[in-house]
């Protein structure tokens, strides 16, 4: 299906909320299911990806009810999951597959995990290797892709010392969740910062672990106790509107209740460094996660260098940053972002080829992009590559371009932000 976006219809004005954080939503279901007692989650993201996680735990006997916008999870404790009677389909969701694998290697039953054609071709050796080091019995197609077969290993898992070879919160979290079932301490050396929602949530549910700079030490023999959780708005979803309001003349918007965990706010740092007018107001903390309202006004941007130290804190926002950089004055260089090749699409290739069609001066590099800003983008026929973040970033680019752009395959936004177009059209009308 093709969506028509009419660009340059005027400034963006108003107050919006974006849906709950995707990473925290997945973790609330997983950790709530493994806790003892009830967990009630408010503000969960109701998207395809999160539905996959909910269905996986329902298949394993966890009672999950959605009532008046809240999700009630009857936790079964660390040892209470039951063997599902069919394979578990993770759809397009890498977080479901990788984090769930960490939990499943600790069970005494056999499971098979599959994904859609995109997920089945994303690297899984990154979790297979450390989980096997812990003693897990996990096999993948060609030893590196899904479907994954996870069998009871017959022995208790053991804690490991592991240095992450790539900056990945999904890999880190798979190891941390497997450690719940291990004897002996696990210590993970992250190298580069990635989102720490798993660590924060385990702590909030009463499990001891401590992190000290890049190292995380997981305690042994802890347990999890059900809690109430409020999920803040997803900064990755807010990012599209932060960039749109910055680029479109006279815009002035307020995005309420957004998570501003420092492992996720690279986008704000980068946009401010480019000259954006962004203010955080009403800062507070809820269930171990900082949140704020984000006020964004139109501003002219200049090109900057974004290097590898900050990449882990803005990895999902790079396609949108590429849109901002295409319209900034001067050159922007993005380095150390090779991980983008292993997302729902090869995002370096996807965003570069589509923005080029709109007249952007963008060069693909092996680990990022170089973008020389131009005054305006022109409308074009654009392809989403069936990747939600590409579809949304291109929609923002199209909103800035005078005339009609077409986006092929825009429906994939349903995996993380089903109401994206409603909010975009509401703000620009
Ligand atoms: C996520 C981690 C990131 C991110 C993904 C969600 C998570 O992936 O791109 O959208 O919830 O842990 P990687 O850990 O593979 O970088």
Coordinates of C-alpha atoms and ligand atoms in Angstrom, one line a residue:
X1 CA 0.0 0.0 0.0
X2 CA 1.1 3.5 -0.9
X3 CA 0.6 6.5 1.4
X4 CA 0.6 10.1 0.0
X5 CA 2.1 12.8 2.1
X6 CA 1.6 16.4 1.2
X7 CA 4.6 18.3 2.4
X8 CA 5.1 22.0 3.5
X9 CA 1.5 22.5 4.6
X10 CA 2.5 24.8 7.5
X11 CA 4.1 24.7 10.9
X12 CA 3.6 22.0 13.5
X13 CA 1.9 23.3 16.6
X14 CA 0.3 21.7 19.7
X15 CA 0.7 19.3 22.6
X16 CA 1.1 15.5 22.0
X17 CA 1.9 12.3 23.8
X18 CA 3.7 9.4 22.1
X19 CA 3.0 5.8 23.0
X20 CA 4.8 3.9 25.7
X21 CA 8.4 3.0 25.4
X22 CA 8.9 -0.2 23.3
X23 CA 11.9 -1.5 25.2
X24 CA 10.4 -1.0 28.6
X25 CA 7.1 -2.5 27.4
X26 CA 8.7 -5.8 26.4
X27 CA 10.7 -6.0 29.6
X28 CA 7.6 -5.2 31.8
X29 CA 5.9 -8.3 30.4
X30 CA 8.9 -10.6 30.6
X31 CA 10.0 -9.5 34.1
X32 CA 6.4 -9.3 35.3
X33 CA 5.8 -12.9 34.2
X34 CA 8.9 -14.2 36.0
X35 CA 8.0 -12.3 39.2
X36 CA 6.1 -13.6 42.1
X37 CA 2.7 -11.9 42.5
X38 CA 0.8 -9.4 40.4
X39 CA 2.3 -6.8 38.1
X40 CA 0.1 -4.0 36.7
X41 CA 1.5 -2.1 33.8
X42 CA 0.0 1.3 32.8
X43 CA 0.9 3.0 29.5
X44 CA 2.1 -0.1 27.7
X45 CA 2.8 0.2 24.0
X46 CA 0.1 -1.8 22.1
X47 CA 2.0 -2.5 18.9
X48 CA 2.7 -5.7 16.9
X49 CA 6.1 -6.2 18.5
X50 CA 4.8 -6.0 22.1
X51 CA 1.9 -8.3 21.2
X52 CA 4.4 -10.9 20.2
X53 CA 6.0 -10.8 23.6
X54 CA 2.6 -11.0 25.4
X55 CA 1.5 -13.9 23.2
X56 CA 4.7 -15.8 23.9
X57 CA 4.1 -15.7 27.7
X58 CA 0.5 -16.6 27.3
X59 CA 1.6 -19.6 25.3
X60 CA 3.8 -20.5 28.3
X61 CA 0.8 -20.4 30.7
X62 CA 1.1 -16.8 32.0
X63 CA -2.3 -15.1 32.7
X64 CA -2.2 -11.6 31.1
X65 CA -5.3 -9.5 31.0
X66 CA -5.8 -6.1 29.4
X67 CA -8.4 -4.1 31.3
X68 CA -9.2 -0.4 30.9
X69 CA -5.8 0.3 29.3
X70 CA -3.8 -1.5 32.0
X71 CA -2.1 -4.8 31.7
X72 CA -2.4 -7.2 34.6
X73 CA 0.2 -10.0 34.7
X74 CA -0.1 -12.9 37.2
X75 CA 3.6 -13.6 37.7
X76 CA 4.5 -17.3 37.8
X77 CA 7.9 -16.9 39.5
X78 CA 11.2 -17.9 37.9
X79 CA 10.3 -21.6 37.7
X80 CA 6.6 -21.3 36.8
X81 CA 6.7 -21.2 32.9
X82 CA 5.1 -24.1 31.1
X83 CA 6.2 -25.7 27.8
X84 CA 4.2 -24.0 25.0
X85 CA 2.4 -26.5 22.7
X86 CA 3.5 -24.8 19.5
X87 CA 6.4 -22.8 18.2
X88 CA 6.7 -19.2 19.4
X89 CA 6.4 -16.6 16.6
X90 CA 8.4 -13.5 17.3
X91 CA 7.2 -11.7 14.1
X92 CA 9.4 -8.7 13.3
X93 CA 10.6 -8.3 16.9
X94 CA 14.3 -8.7 17.6
X95 CA 13.8 -7.7 21.3
X96 CA 11.2 -10.5 21.7
X97 CA 13.5 -13.1 20.2
X98 CA 16.8 -12.2 21.8
X99 CA 15.5 -11.4 25.3
X100 CA 13.2 -14.4 25.3
X101 CA 16.0 -16.7 24.3
X102 CA 17.9 -15.6 27.5
X103 CA 14.9 -16.7 29.6
X104 CA 14.2 -19.9 27.6
X105 CA 17.7 -21.3 28.0
X106 CA 17.0 -21.5 31.8
X107 CA 13.8 -23.7 31.4
X108 CA 13.6 -27.4 31.5
X109 CA 11.5 -27.7 28.3
X110 CA 12.1 -27.5 24.6
X111 CA 11.0 -24.4 22.5
X112 CA 11.4 -23.2 19.0
X113 CA 11.5 -19.5 18.1
X114 CA 10.8 -18.2 14.6
X115 CA 10.5 -14.7 13.1
X116 CA 9.3 -13.1 9.9
X117 CA 11.6 -13.0 6.9
X118 CA 13.4 -10.0 8.2
X119 CA 14.0 -11.3 11.7
X120 CA 15.0 -14.8 10.4
X121 CA 17.9 -13.1 8.6
X122 CA 19.2 -11.0 11.5
X123 CA 22.2 -12.2 13.4
X124 CA 21.5 -14.5 16.3
X125 CA 25.0 -15.8 16.8
X126 CA 25.5 -12.8 19.0
X127 CA 23.3 -14.4 21.6
X128 CA 24.0 -18.0 20.8
X129 CA 27.7 -17.6 21.7
X130 CA 27.4 -16.1 25.2
X131 CA 24.4 -18.3 26.1
X132 CA 26.3 -21.4 25.1
X133 CA 29.2 -20.2 27.2
X134 CA 26.8 -20.3 30.1
X135 CA 26.0 -23.9 29.3
X136 CA 22.8 -23.4 27.2
X137 CA 21.6 -25.8 24.6
X138 CA 20.7 -23.4 21.8
X139 CA 20.9 -24.1 18.1
X140 CA 20.3 -21.8 15.1
X141 CA 19.9 -22.2 11.4
X142 CA 23.5 -22.2 10.1
X143 CA 24.5 -21.6 13.7
X144 CA 23.6 -17.9 13.3
X145 CA 20.0 -17.3 12.3
X146 CA 16.5 -18.1 13.5
X147 CA 14.6 -20.4 13.7
X148 CA 16.2 -21.1 17.1
X149 CA 15.9 -24.4 18.9
X150 CA 16.3 -24.2 22.7
X151 CA 16.5 -27.4 24.7
X152 CA 16.8 -28.1 28.4
X153 CA 20.6 -28.5 29.0
X154 CA 20.1 -30.9 31.9
X155 CA 22.5 -28.9 34.0
X156 CA 22.2 -25.6 35.8
X157 CA 23.6 -22.6 33.8
X158 CA 26.7 -21.0 35.1
X159 CA 27.6 -17.3 35.4
X160 CA 30.1 -15.9 33.0
X161 CA 32.4 -12.9 32.5
X162 CA 31.6 -11.5 29.1
X163 CA 32.8 -8.5 27.1
X164 CA 30.2 -7.5 24.6
X165 CA 31.8 -7.6 21.1
X166 CA 29.2 -5.1 19.8
X167 CA 27.1 -2.4 21.5
X168 CA 23.8 -4.2 22.0
X169 CA 21.3 -3.9 24.8
X170 CA 19.5 -7.0 23.4
X171 CA 22.6 -9.2 23.8
X172 CA 23.3 -7.7 27.2
X173 CA 19.7 -8.3 28.3
X174 CA 19.6 -11.9 27.0
X175 CA 22.7 -12.7 29.2
X176 CA 21.3 -10.9 32.2
X177 CA 18.0 -12.8 32.0
X178 CA 19.8 -16.1 31.6
X179 CA 21.8 -15.2 34.7
X180 CA 18.6 -15.4 36.7
X181 CA 18.9 -19.1 36.2
X182 CA 22.7 -19.5 36.7
X183 CA 24.9 -20.4 39.6
X184 CA 27.9 -18.2 40.0
X185 CA 28.0 -14.5 39.3
X186 CA 27.8 -13.0 35.8
X187 CA 29.8 -9.9 35.0
X188 CA 29.2 -8.1 31.7
X189 CA 31.6 -5.6 30.3
X190 CA 29.7 -3.4 27.9
X191 CA 32.5 -1.3 26.4
X192 CA 30.0 1.2 24.9
X193 CA 26.9 2.4 26.7
X194 CA 23.6 0.9 25.6
X195 CA 20.1 1.2 27.1
X196 CA 19.9 0.0 30.7
X197 CA 16.2 -0.7 31.1
X198 CA 16.7 -4.4 32.0
X199 CA 19.1 -3.5 34.8
X200 CA 16.8 -0.8 36.1
X201 CA 13.7 -3.0 36.0
X202 CA 15.4 -6.0 37.6
X203 CA 16.4 -3.7 40.5
X204 CA 12.9 -2.2 40.7
X205 CA 11.5 -5.8 41.0
X206 CA 13.9 -6.5 43.9
X207 CA 16.7 -8.3 42.1
X208 CA 20.2 -7.1 43.1
X209 CA 22.7 -6.2 40.5
X210 CA 25.1 -3.4 40.4
X211 CA 26.7 -1.5 37.6
X212 CA 29.8 0.4 37.8
X213 CA 30.8 2.4 34.7
X214 CA 30.7 -0.1 31.8
X215 CA 30.6 -3.3 34.1
X216 CA 27.4 -4.9 35.3
X217 CA 27.5 -7.5 38.1
X218 CA 24.5 -9.7 38.5
X219 CA 23.7 -11.2 41.9
X220 CA 22.9 -14.9 42.4
X221 CA 19.9 -16.6 43.9
X222 CA 17.7 -13.4 43.9
X223 CA 14.0 -13.4 43.1
X224 CA 11.6 -11.0 41.5
X225 CA 8.5 -9.5 43.2
X226 CA 5.6 -8.2 41.1
X227 CA 5.2 -4.4 41.0
X228 CA 3.1 -1.6 39.5
X229 CA 4.8 0.0 36.5
X230 CA 4.1 3.2 34.5
X231 CA 5.7 3.2 31.1
X232 CA 6.9 6.6 29.9
X233 CA 6.5 7.8 26.3
X234 CA 9.1 6.4 23.9
X235 CA 11.9 8.8 23.1
X236 CA 12.5 7.0 19.8
X237 CA 8.9 7.8 18.8
X238 CA 9.2 11.3 20.1
X239 CA 12.3 11.8 18.0
X240 CA 10.4 12.0 14.7
X241 CA 8.4 15.0 16.0
X242 CA 11.4 16.6 17.6
X243 CA 13.1 16.6 14.2
X244 CA 10.0 17.6 12.3
X245 CA 9.3 20.6 14.6
X246 CA 13.0 21.6 14.4
X247 CA 13.0 21.6 10.6
X248 CA 9.6 23.1 9.8
X249 CA 9.4 26.9 10.1
X250 CA 7.5 28.4 13.0
X251 CA 6.8 25.1 14.7
X252 CA 6.3 24.9 18.4
X253 CA 5.3 21.6 20.1
X254 CA 5.3 20.0 23.5
X255 CA 5.7 16.3 23.8
X256 CA 4.5 15.2 27.2
X257 CA 5.7 12.4 29.5
X258 CA 8.7 11.1 27.5
X259 CA 11.4 8.8 29.0
X260 CA 14.7 10.6 29.3
X261 CA 16.9 7.7 30.5
X262 CA 20.4 9.0 29.9
X263 CA 21.2 5.8 27.9
X264 CA 18.6 6.9 25.4
X265 CA 19.0 10.7 25.2
X266 CA 21.7 10.8 22.5
X267 CA 19.2 12.3 20.1
X268 CA 18.6 15.3 22.3
X269 CA 22.4 15.9 22.8
X270 CA 23.0 15.6 19.0
X271 CA 20.1 17.9 18.0
X272 CA 21.1 20.5 20.5
X273 CA 24.7 20.4 19.3
X274 CA 23.3 20.9 15.8
X275 CA 21.5 24.0 17.1
X276 CA 18.0 22.8 17.9
X277 CA 15.8 24.6 20.3
X278 CA 14.8 21.8 22.8
X279 CA 14.0 22.2 26.4
X280 CA 13.2 19.5 29.0
X281 CA 10.6 20.6 31.5
X282 CA 8.8 19.0 34.4
X283 CA 11.6 16.4 35.0
X284 CA 10.7 13.6 37.4
X285 CA 11.3 9.9 38.1
X286 CA 8.8 7.0 38.0
X287 CA 9.7 3.4 38.7
X288 CA 13.4 4.0 38.4
X289 CA 13.1 5.7 35.0
X290 CA 13.5 9.5 34.5
X291 CA 10.9 11.3 32.5
X292 CA 10.1 14.9 31.3
X293 CA 8.1 17.0 28.9
X294 CA 10.0 18.0 25.8
X295 CA 9.5 21.5 24.3
X296 CA 10.7 21.9 20.7
X297 CA 10.7 25.0 18.5
X298 CA 11.8 25.6 14.9
X299 CA 15.5 26.3 14.6
X300 CA 18.2 26.3 11.9
X301 CA 20.6 23.4 12.1
X302 CA 24.3 23.0 11.4
X303 CA 26.3 19.9 10.5
X304 CA 28.3 18.1 13.2
X305 CA 30.4 14.9 13.7
X306 CA 28.6 12.1 15.6
X307 CA 31.1 9.5 16.7
X308 CA 30.9 6.0 18.0
X309 CA 30.9 6.9 21.8
X310 CA 27.3 8.2 21.5
X311 CA 25.9 5.8 18.9
X312 CA 24.6 3.2 21.4
X313 CA 22.4 5.9 23.0
X314 CA 20.7 7.0 19.7
X315 CA 21.0 3.9 17.4
X316 CA 17.3 3.8 16.5
X317 CA 17.2 7.6 15.8
X318 CA 20.0 7.6 13.2
X319 CA 17.6 7.5 10.1
X320 CA 15.8 10.6 11.6
X321 CA 19.1 12.3 12.3
X322 CA 20.0 11.7 8.7
X323 CA 16.9 13.6 7.7
X324 CA 17.8 16.5 10.0
X325 CA 21.4 16.5 8.7
X326 CA 20.2 16.6 5.0
X327 CA 18.6 20.0 5.8
X328 CA 21.4 21.4 8.0
X329 CA 24.0 23.9 7.0
X330 CA 27.3 22.1 6.4
X331 CA 28.5 18.5 6.7
X332 CA 27.4 15.9 9.2
X333 CA 29.4 12.7 9.6
X334 CA 28.0 9.7 11.4
X335 CA 30.7 7.1 12.4
X336 CA 30.8 3.8 14.4
X337 CA 27.2 2.9 13.4
X338 CA 27.8 -0.4 11.6
X339 CA 25.2 -2.0 13.8
X340 CA 22.6 -0.2 11.6
X341 CA 23.2 -2.9 8.9
X342 CA 21.7 -5.5 11.2
X343 CA 18.4 -3.9 12.0
X344 CA 15.0 -4.5 10.5
X345 CA 16.7 -3.4 7.2
X346 CA 20.2 -2.3 6.4
X347 CA 19.4 1.2 7.6
X348 CA 22.6 2.8 6.2
X349 CA 21.6 1.7 2.7
X350 CA 17.9 2.2 3.1
X351 CA 17.9 5.8 4.4
X352 CA 20.8 6.8 2.1
X353 CA 19.1 5.5 -1.1
X354 CA 15.7 7.0 -0.3
X355 CA 17.0 10.4 0.9
X356 CA 19.1 10.6 -2.3
X357 CA 15.8 10.4 -4.3
X358 CA 14.7 13.5 -2.5
X359 CA 17.9 15.4 -3.5
X360 CA 19.9 14.9 -0.3
X361 CA 23.7 14.8 -0.6
X362 CA 24.3 11.7 1.3
X363 CA 27.2 9.2 1.0
X364 CA 27.0 5.7 2.5
X365 CA 30.1 4.7 4.5
X366 CA 30.8 1.2 5.9
X367 CA 30.0 2.4 9.4
X368 CA 27.7 5.3 8.9
X369 CA 27.1 8.2 6.5
X370 CA 28.4 11.6 5.4
X371 CA 25.7 14.1 4.6
X372 CA 26.2 17.6 3.1
X373 CA 23.2 19.7 4.0
X374 CA 21.0 21.1 1.3
X375 CA 18.3 24.0 1.4
X376 CA 15.3 21.8 0.7
X377 CA 14.3 18.2 -0.1
X378 CA 12.0 17.5 -3.1
X379 CA 9.1 15.1 -3.1
X380 CA 9.7 11.5 -4.3
X381 CA 8.3 8.0 -4.5
X382 CA 9.9 6.4 -1.5
X383 CA 10.3 2.8 -0.2
X384 CA 10.1 1.9 3.5
X385 CA 12.0 -1.4 3.0
X386 CA 9.3 -2.7 5.4
X387 CA 11.2 -1.1 8.2
X388 CA 9.2 1.0 10.6
X389 CA 12.0 3.4 11.4
X390 CA 12.7 4.0 7.8
X391 CA 9.0 4.6 7.0
X392 CA 8.7 7.2 9.8
X393 CA 12.0 9.0 9.1
X394 CA 11.0 9.3 5.4
X395 CA 7.6 10.6 6.3
X396 CA 9.2 13.4 8.3
X397 CA 11.4 14.1 5.3
X398 CA 8.3 14.1 3.1
X399 CA 6.5 16.5 5.4
X400 CA 9.3 19.1 4.9
X401 CA 9.3 18.8 1.1
X402 CA 7.0 21.0 -1.1
X403 CA 4.5 18.8 -2.9
X404 CA 3.3 15.2 -2.8
X405 CA 5.6 12.3 -1.8
X406 CA 4.5 8.7 -1.8
X407 CA 5.6 6.1 0.8
X408 CA 5.5 2.5 -0.3
X409 CA 4.9 0.0 2.6
X410 CA 4.1 2.6 5.3
X411 CA 2.0 0.0 7.2
X412 CA 5.1 -1.4 8.9
X413 CA 4.9 1.4 11.4
X414 CA 2.4 -0.8 13.3
X415 CA 5.3 -2.7 14.9
X416 CA 6.3 0.2 17.1
X417 CA 4.0 3.2 16.6
X418 CA 0.5 2.3 15.1
X419 CA -0.8 5.9 15.6
X420 CA 2.2 7.6 14.0
X421 CA 0.3 9.0 11.0
X422 CA -2.7 10.2 13.1
X423 CA -0.4 12.3 15.3
X424 CA 1.7 13.6 12.4
X425 CA -1.5 14.7 10.5
X426 CA -3.1 16.1 13.7
X427 CA 0.0 18.3 14.3
X428 CA 0.3 19.5 10.7
X429 CA -3.4 20.3 10.2
Ligands
LIG1 C1 16.6 -2.6 21.9 C2 17.9 -2.5 21.6 C3 18.4 -2.0 20.4 C4 17.4 -1.3 19.6 C5 16.1 -2.0 19.5 C6 15.5 -2.2 20.9 C7 16.1 -3.2 23.2 O1 18.9 -3.1 19.6 O2 17.8 -1.1 18.2 O3 15.1 -1.3 18.8 O4 14.9 -3.1 23.6 O5 17.0 -3.7 23.9 P1 20.4 -3.7 19.8 O6 20.5 -4.2 21.2 O7 20.5 -4.9 18.8 O8 21.3 -2.6 19.4

